[in-house]
mmCIF file of C-alpha atoms in Angstrom:
data_model
loop_
_atom_site.group_PDB
_atom_site.id
_atom_site.type_symbol
_atom_site.label_atom_id
_atom_site.label_comp_id
_atom_site.label_asym_id
_atom_site.label_seq_id
_atom_site.Cartn_x
_atom_site.Cartn_y
_atom_site.Cartn_z
ATOM 1 C CA UNK B 1 0.030 0.295 0.076
ATOM 2 C CA UNK B 2 1.513 3.487 -1.089
ATOM 3 C CA UNK B 3 1.753 6.791 0.066
ATOM 4 C CA UNK B 4 -1.989 7.001 -1.286
ATOM 5 C CA UNK B 5 -2.900 4.383 0.835
ATOM 6 C CA UNK B 6 -2.305 5.987 3.987
ATOM 7 C CA UNK B 7 -5.786 7.798 4.181
ATOM 8 C CA UNK B 8 -7.867 4.583 2.289
ATOM 9 C CA UNK B 9 -7.186 2.330 5.189
ATOM 10 C CA UNK B 10 -8.106 4.808 7.967
ATOM 11 C CA UNK B 11 -11.416 5.414 5.418
ATOM 12 C CA UNK B 12 -11.839 1.565 5.013
ATOM 13 C CA UNK B 13 -11.980 1.166 8.785
ATOM 14 C CA UNK B 14 -13.748 4.483 10.367
ATOM 15 C CA UNK B 15 -15.168 6.035 6.664
ATOM 16 C CA UNK B 16 -15.130 9.998 6.182
ATOM 17 C CA UNK B 17 -16.723 11.370 9.257
ATOM 18 C CA UNK B 18 -15.319 12.559 12.432
ATOM 19 C CA UNK B 19 -14.634 9.355 14.488
ATOM 20 C CA UNK B 20 -15.046 8.851 17.890
ATOM 21 C CA UNK B 21 -14.065 5.825 19.525
ATOM 22 C CA UNK B 22 -15.020 4.457 23.002
ATOM 23 C CA UNK B 23 -12.776 2.536 25.136
ATOM 24 C CA UNK B 24 -13.027 -0.589 27.217
ATOM 25 C CA UNK B 25 -11.389 -0.626 30.105
ATOM 26 C CA UNK B 26 -10.662 -4.487 31.002
ATOM 27 C CA UNK B 27 -9.738 -5.502 34.534
ATOM 28 C CA UNK B 28 -6.349 -6.124 35.381
ATOM 29 C CA UNK B 29 -5.024 -9.354 33.952
ATOM 30 C CA UNK B 30 -3.952 -12.288 35.657
ATOM 31 C CA UNK B 31 -0.452 -11.935 37.169
ATOM 32 C CA UNK B 32 -0.590 -8.108 37.740
ATOM 33 C CA UNK B 33 -0.886 -6.196 41.151
ATOM 34 C CA UNK B 34 -4.543 -5.146 41.040
ATOM 35 C CA UNK B 35 -5.936 -8.005 39.761
ATOM 36 C CA UNK B 36 -9.043 -9.082 41.216
ATOM 37 C CA UNK B 37 -8.379 -12.891 41.527
ATOM 38 C CA UNK B 38 -12.238 -13.842 42.967
ATOM 39 C CA UNK B 39 -13.614 -12.048 40.340
ATOM 40 C CA UNK B 40 -11.232 -13.906 37.777
ATOM 41 C CA UNK B 41 -11.731 -14.343 33.969
ATOM 42 C CA UNK B 42 -15.470 -14.495 33.858
ATOM 43 C CA UNK B 43 -16.100 -11.130 35.902
ATOM 44 C CA UNK B 44 -13.797 -9.338 33.665
ATOM 45 C CA UNK B 45 -15.663 -10.864 31.001
ATOM 46 C CA UNK B 46 -18.899 -9.575 32.291
ATOM 47 C CA UNK B 47 -17.766 -5.933 32.754
ATOM 48 C CA UNK B 48 -16.249 -5.811 29.759
ATOM 49 C CA UNK B 49 -19.533 -6.714 27.916
ATOM 50 C CA UNK B 50 -21.588 -4.737 30.226
ATOM 51 C CA UNK B 51 -18.808 -1.456 28.922
ATOM 52 C CA UNK B 52 -19.082 -2.496 25.232
ATOM 53 C CA UNK B 53 -22.990 -2.709 25.041
ATOM 54 C CA UNK B 54 -23.449 0.310 26.581
ATOM 55 C CA UNK B 55 -20.856 2.330 24.082
ATOM 56 C CA UNK B 56 -22.780 0.363 21.107
ATOM 57 C CA UNK B 57 -26.382 1.447 22.504
ATOM 58 C CA UNK B 58 -24.789 4.925 22.172
ATOM 59 C CA UNK B 59 -23.957 4.783 18.773
ATOM 60 C CA UNK B 60 -19.750 5.274 19.258
ATOM 61 C CA UNK B 61 -17.993 4.624 15.853
ATOM 62 C CA UNK B 62 -15.709 2.248 16.983
ATOM 63 C CA UNK B 63 -14.913 0.900 20.339
ATOM 64 C CA UNK B 64 -11.024 -0.308 21.489
ATOM 65 C CA UNK B 65 -9.989 -2.916 24.011
ATOM 66 C CA UNK B 66 -7.500 -1.850 26.447
ATOM 67 C CA UNK B 67 -5.653 -2.912 29.664
ATOM 68 C CA UNK B 68 -5.442 0.150 32.021
ATOM 69 C CA UNK B 69 -6.037 -1.210 34.753
ATOM 70 C CA UNK B 70 -2.523 -3.081 34.293
ATOM 71 C CA UNK B 71 -0.863 -0.631 36.242
ATOM 72 C CA UNK B 72 2.052 0.010 37.016
ATOM 73 C CA UNK B 73 2.673 -0.079 33.215
ATOM 74 C CA UNK B 74 5.523 -2.238 31.604
ATOM 75 C CA UNK B 75 7.316 -2.056 28.285
ATOM 76 C CA UNK B 76 6.804 -5.863 27.632
ATOM 77 C CA UNK B 77 4.005 -7.071 29.103
ATOM 78 C CA UNK B 78 3.990 -11.037 30.362
ATOM 79 C CA UNK B 79 2.562 -13.844 27.580
ATOM 80 C CA UNK B 80 -0.815 -14.404 29.997
ATOM 81 C CA UNK B 81 -1.865 -10.707 29.478
ATOM 82 C CA UNK B 82 -2.404 -11.145 25.815
ATOM 83 C CA UNK B 83 -3.528 -14.307 26.212
ATOM 84 C CA UNK B 84 -6.073 -13.220 28.767
ATOM 85 C CA UNK B 85 -7.048 -10.159 26.783
ATOM 86 C CA UNK B 86 -7.500 -12.661 23.255
ATOM 87 C CA UNK B 87 -9.757 -14.469 25.380
ATOM 88 C CA UNK B 88 -11.998 -11.782 26.765
ATOM 89 C CA UNK B 89 -12.209 -10.370 23.212
ATOM 90 C CA UNK B 90 -12.706 -13.761 21.851
ATOM 91 C CA UNK B 91 -15.718 -14.168 24.380
ATOM 92 C CA UNK B 92 -17.023 -11.166 23.220
ATOM 93 C CA UNK B 93 -16.272 -10.809 19.267
ATOM 94 C CA UNK B 94 -20.182 -12.457 18.433
ATOM 95 C CA UNK B 95 -21.538 -9.184 20.394
ATOM 96 C CA UNK B 96 -19.391 -6.500 18.838
ATOM 97 C CA UNK B 97 -21.267 -4.552 16.042
ATOM 98 C CA UNK B 98 -18.573 -1.623 15.237
ATOM 99 C CA UNK B 99 -15.167 -1.818 14.169
ATOM 100 C CA UNK B 100 -13.051 -2.335 17.267
ATOM 101 C CA UNK B 101 -9.379 -1.948 18.013
ATOM 102 C CA UNK B 102 -7.126 -2.770 21.019
ATOM 103 C CA UNK B 103 -3.953 -1.549 22.861
ATOM 104 C CA UNK B 104 -1.686 -3.506 25.206
ATOM 105 C CA UNK B 105 0.343 -0.727 27.226
ATOM 106 C CA UNK B 106 2.610 -0.135 26.542
ATOM 107 C CA UNK B 107 4.287 -3.072 24.307
ATOM 108 C CA UNK B 108 4.078 -2.455 20.501
ATOM 109 C CA UNK B 109 4.465 -6.247 19.430
ATOM 110 C CA UNK B 110 1.907 -7.024 21.859
ATOM 111 C CA UNK B 111 -0.838 -4.962 20.526
ATOM 112 C CA UNK B 112 -0.072 -6.203 17.085
ATOM 113 C CA UNK B 113 -0.145 -9.534 17.810
ATOM 114 C CA UNK B 114 -3.390 -9.329 19.724
ATOM 115 C CA UNK B 115 -5.142 -7.526 16.905
ATOM 116 C CA UNK B 116 -3.575 -9.875 14.627
ATOM 117 C CA UNK B 117 -5.255 -12.612 16.728
ATOM 118 C CA UNK B 118 -8.703 -11.459 17.741
ATOM 119 C CA UNK B 119 -9.489 -10.096 14.095
ATOM 120 C CA UNK B 120 -9.329 -6.057 15.312
ATOM 121 C CA UNK B 121 -9.585 -3.362 12.881
ATOM 122 C CA UNK B 122 -6.919 -0.854 14.408
ATOM 123 C CA UNK B 123 -4.107 -1.054 16.820
ATOM 124 C CA UNK B 124 -3.091 2.399 18.807
ATOM 125 C CA UNK B 125 0.138 2.551 20.403
ATOM 126 C CA UNK B 126 3.185 4.549 21.320
ATOM 127 C CA UNK B 127 5.554 3.628 18.100
ATOM 128 C CA UNK B 128 7.707 5.873 17.471
ATOM 129 C CA UNK B 129 9.981 8.783 19.809
ATOM 130 C CA UNK B 130 12.456 8.072 22.849
ATOM 131 C CA UNK B 131 11.069 9.075 26.173
ATOM 132 C CA UNK B 132 11.963 9.378 29.456
ATOM 133 C CA UNK B 133 8.584 7.646 31.552
ATOM 134 C CA UNK B 134 7.465 6.842 34.668
ATOM 135 C CA UNK B 135 8.803 3.127 33.673
ATOM 136 C CA UNK B 136 11.824 4.377 32.825
ATOM 137 C CA UNK B 137 13.413 4.972 28.606
ATOM 138 C CA UNK B 138 10.808 4.417 26.462
ATOM 139 C CA UNK B 139 12.414 3.581 23.143
ATOM 140 C CA UNK B 140 9.647 1.735 20.847
ATOM 141 C CA UNK B 141 10.650 0.095 17.270
ATOM 142 C CA UNK B 142 7.723 1.514 14.573
ATOM 143 C CA UNK B 143 9.702 -0.398 11.700
ATOM 144 C CA UNK B 144 9.598 -3.750 13.697
ATOM 145 C CA UNK B 145 5.653 -3.573 14.652
ATOM 146 C CA UNK B 146 4.855 -2.727 11.588
ATOM 147 C CA UNK B 147 6.812 -5.526 9.865
ATOM 148 C CA UNK B 148 4.977 -7.496 12.197
ATOM 149 C CA UNK B 149 1.641 -6.409 11.244
ATOM 150 C CA UNK B 150 2.837 -7.590 7.519
ATOM 151 C CA UNK B 151 4.242 -10.706 8.544
ATOM 152 C CA UNK B 152 0.959 -11.720 10.281
ATOM 153 C CA UNK B 153 -1.402 -11.110 7.232
ATOM 154 C CA UNK B 154 -3.225 -8.125 8.790
ATOM 155 C CA UNK B 155 -1.827 -5.441 6.271
ATOM 156 C CA UNK B 156 -5.466 -4.128 6.124
ATOM 157 C CA UNK B 157 -5.021 -2.994 10.311
ATOM 158 C CA UNK B 158 -4.379 0.261 10.631
ATOM 159 C CA UNK B 159 -1.991 1.844 13.086
ATOM 160 C CA UNK B 160 -2.553 4.409 15.415
ATOM 161 C CA UNK B 161 0.335 6.186 16.165
ATOM 162 C CA UNK B 162 0.132 7.990 19.859
ATOM 163 C CA UNK B 163 3.186 10.856 19.113
ATOM 164 C CA UNK B 164 2.762 12.554 22.744
ATOM 165 C CA UNK B 165 3.268 9.553 25.171
ATOM 166 C CA UNK B 166 1.490 9.788 28.432
ATOM 167 C CA UNK B 167 3.420 9.476 31.897
ATOM 168 C CA UNK B 168 6.875 10.868 29.882
ATOM 169 C CA UNK B 169 8.464 13.512 28.764
ATOM 170 C CA UNK B 170 10.036 13.399 24.838
ATOM 171 C CA UNK B 171 13.684 13.423 24.725
ATOM 172 C CA UNK B 172 13.605 14.726 21.078
ATOM 173 C CA UNK B 173 13.308 17.897 21.930
ATOM 174 C CA UNK B 174 11.773 19.151 18.305
ATOM 175 C CA UNK B 175 7.892 20.866 18.463
ATOM 176 C CA UNK B 176 5.337 18.152 18.511
ATOM 177 C CA UNK B 177 4.216 19.093 15.146
ATOM 178 C CA UNK B 178 8.078 18.761 13.686
ATOM 179 C CA UNK B 179 7.651 15.120 15.263
ATOM 180 C CA UNK B 180 4.341 14.108 14.304
ATOM 181 C CA UNK B 181 5.099 15.134 10.658
ATOM 182 C CA UNK B 182 8.658 13.214 10.579
ATOM 183 C CA UNK B 183 6.496 9.918 12.193
ATOM 184 C CA UNK B 184 4.263 10.432 9.249
ATOM 185 C CA UNK B 185 7.472 10.524 6.574
ATOM 186 C CA UNK B 186 9.598 7.875 8.750
ATOM 187 C CA UNK B 187 6.586 5.363 9.684
ATOM 188 C CA UNK B 188 3.417 5.786 7.636
ATOM 189 C CA UNK B 189 0.950 5.848 10.325
ATOM 190 C CA UNK B 190 -2.452 5.892 9.801
ATOM 191 C CA UNK B 191 -3.407 8.104 11.820
ATOM 192 C CA UNK B 192 -1.756 10.697 14.534
ATOM 193 C CA UNK B 193 -2.530 10.548 17.949
ATOM 194 C CA UNK B 194 -2.063 13.856 20.408
ATOM 195 C CA UNK B 195 -2.452 12.812 24.130
ATOM 196 C CA UNK B 196 -2.151 14.907 27.416
ATOM 197 C CA UNK B 197 0.438 14.320 30.407
ATOM 198 C CA UNK B 198 -1.423 11.204 31.971
ATOM 199 C CA UNK B 199 -4.636 9.302 31.068
ATOM 200 C CA UNK B 200 -7.810 11.633 31.243
ATOM 201 C CA UNK B 201 -6.154 14.619 30.907
ATOM 202 C CA UNK B 202 -6.711 16.942 27.678
ATOM 203 C CA UNK B 203 -4.426 17.311 24.925
ATOM 204 C CA UNK B 204 -3.947 21.012 24.496
ATOM 205 C CA UNK B 205 -6.201 22.501 22.247
ATOM 206 C CA UNK B 206 -2.680 24.377 20.810
ATOM 207 C CA UNK B 207 -0.927 21.119 20.345
ATOM 208 C CA UNK B 208 -4.163 19.613 18.320
ATOM 209 C CA UNK B 209 -4.003 22.764 16.218
ATOM 210 C CA UNK B 210 -0.354 22.615 15.293
ATOM 211 C CA UNK B 211 -0.362 18.828 14.274
ATOM 212 C CA UNK B 212 -3.413 19.215 12.229
ATOM 213 C CA UNK B 213 -1.677 21.910 11.074
ATOM 214 C CA UNK B 214 0.827 20.498 9.818
ATOM 215 C CA UNK B 215 -0.784 17.116 8.841
ATOM 216 C CA UNK B 216 -3.729 18.426 6.737
ATOM 217 C CA UNK B 217 -4.398 15.098 4.947
ATOM 218 C CA UNK B 218 -3.476 12.997 7.362
ATOM 219 C CA UNK B 219 -6.099 11.983 10.383
ATOM 220 C CA UNK B 220 -5.233 13.515 13.280
ATOM 221 C CA UNK B 221 -7.357 12.020 17.063
ATOM 222 C CA UNK B 222 -7.396 13.442 20.235
ATOM 223 C CA UNK B 223 -6.514 10.696 22.435
ATOM 224 C CA UNK B 224 -6.926 11.630 26.003
ATOM 225 C CA UNK B 225 -9.348 13.761 27.818
ATOM 226 C CA UNK B 226 -11.955 14.624 25.737
ATOM 227 C CA UNK B 227 -15.193 15.768 28.154
ATOM 228 C CA UNK B 228 -18.890 16.256 26.929
ATOM 229 C CA UNK B 229 -18.051 19.940 27.102
ATOM 230 C CA UNK B 230 -15.143 19.887 24.975
ATOM 231 C CA UNK B 231 -16.171 17.565 22.576
ATOM 232 C CA UNK B 232 -17.605 20.119 20.187
ATOM 233 C CA UNK B 233 -14.369 21.871 19.988
ATOM 234 C CA UNK B 234 -12.133 19.290 19.528
ATOM 235 C CA UNK B 235 -13.940 18.123 17.009
ATOM 236 C CA UNK B 236 -13.665 21.494 15.128
ATOM 237 C CA UNK B 237 -9.666 20.830 14.309
ATOM 238 C CA UNK B 238 -9.151 16.868 14.811
ATOM 239 C CA UNK B 239 -10.466 14.349 12.592
ATOM 240 C CA UNK B 240 -12.198 12.376 15.636
ATOM 241 C CA UNK B 241 -11.357 11.462 18.885
ATOM 242 C CA UNK B 242 -10.602 8.568 21.011
ATOM 243 C CA UNK B 243 -12.853 8.645 24.714
ATOM 244 C CA UNK B 244 -12.978 6.975 28.186
ATOM 245 C CA UNK B 245 -12.503 8.607 31.331
ATOM 246 C CA UNK B 246 -15.738 10.999 30.650
ATOM 247 C CA UNK B 247 -17.600 7.845 30.068
ATOM 248 C CA UNK B 248 -17.482 6.176 33.234
ATOM 249 C CA UNK B 249 -19.386 6.732 36.706
ATOM 250 C CA UNK B 250 -18.492 10.203 37.656
ATOM 251 C CA UNK B 251 -16.250 10.445 35.313
ATOM 252 C CA UNK B 252 -13.686 8.273 37.082
ATOM 253 C CA UNK B 253 -11.655 6.115 35.008
ATOM 254 C CA UNK B 254 -11.450 3.481 36.970
ATOM 255 C CA UNK B 255 -15.248 3.010 37.388
ATOM 256 C CA UNK B 256 -17.733 1.523 34.503
ATOM 257 C CA UNK B 257 -18.984 3.000 31.403
ATOM 258 C CA UNK B 258 -22.400 5.353 32.466
ATOM 259 C CA UNK B 259 -24.571 4.721 29.540
ATOM 260 C CA UNK B 260 -26.484 8.225 29.834
ATOM 261 C CA UNK B 261 -23.130 9.850 30.142
ATOM 262 C CA UNK B 262 -22.217 7.777 27.242
ATOM 263 C CA UNK B 263 -25.321 8.503 25.836
ATOM 264 C CA UNK B 264 -25.180 12.246 26.442
ATOM 265 C CA UNK B 265 -21.772 12.050 24.703
ATOM 266 C CA UNK B 266 -22.780 10.898 21.470
ATOM 267 C CA UNK B 267 -25.734 13.213 21.309
ATOM 268 C CA UNK B 268 -23.056 16.515 21.762
ATOM 269 C CA UNK B 269 -20.866 14.863 19.066
ATOM 270 C CA UNK B 270 -23.966 14.276 16.671
ATOM 271 C CA UNK B 271 -24.609 18.298 17.155
ATOM 272 C CA UNK B 272 -20.971 19.137 16.713
ATOM 273 C CA UNK B 273 -20.769 16.965 13.265
#
């Protein structure tokens, strides 16, 4: 797929409108500190099903499964994490009615493997850059991840690149727009994501505007912290957004999706569109 295919792959998954992706934050995986051993995998499936159905009923364009509860995060996750996530998604597969993606924090290779195994339409990760982070020095390899995707026969799976890592500071001192533009040239992402400093914290509107200004022909999405009262402004700049915390009970990242909050969010999205 050549340069003209960059936005085409994104469009094949999401269409051409302002894309809004809702997060299904899975419970902590086996072997992680916050794991709820009493509820086990069946409890994890039950919780994920409730969140999934609430997001679909609210009209989200797509959903994404992530392991946000696996704190403290790792750059190379245990095999059991990827296997458990695949099992949960597999149990829900027949109930998923919208395009879905995956993100195994913060492991690009595991994310690609999970996406390929479950039939995900897209993957989100930090694929480029070098960062000083809470987890140590962070230096992913986009070339390795992209080649892995293609070796697994999933050239159709869109790659969403987060270019402003959460919990981290870029050691590359080029301005964010320059890093984003360079990532598109060197690493051929299907979309570029702009984040705030941590989960649930908004990206600066000025950062969204600056990145979109240098990438007019590449989808640029707000990756964190989009709220009910900011989504209209965000969508006036960006080509879409990924939202999790704002949809939860009391807006708390670690609580279940609130169906009414999810519905209200998408009502505002439809008005903004």
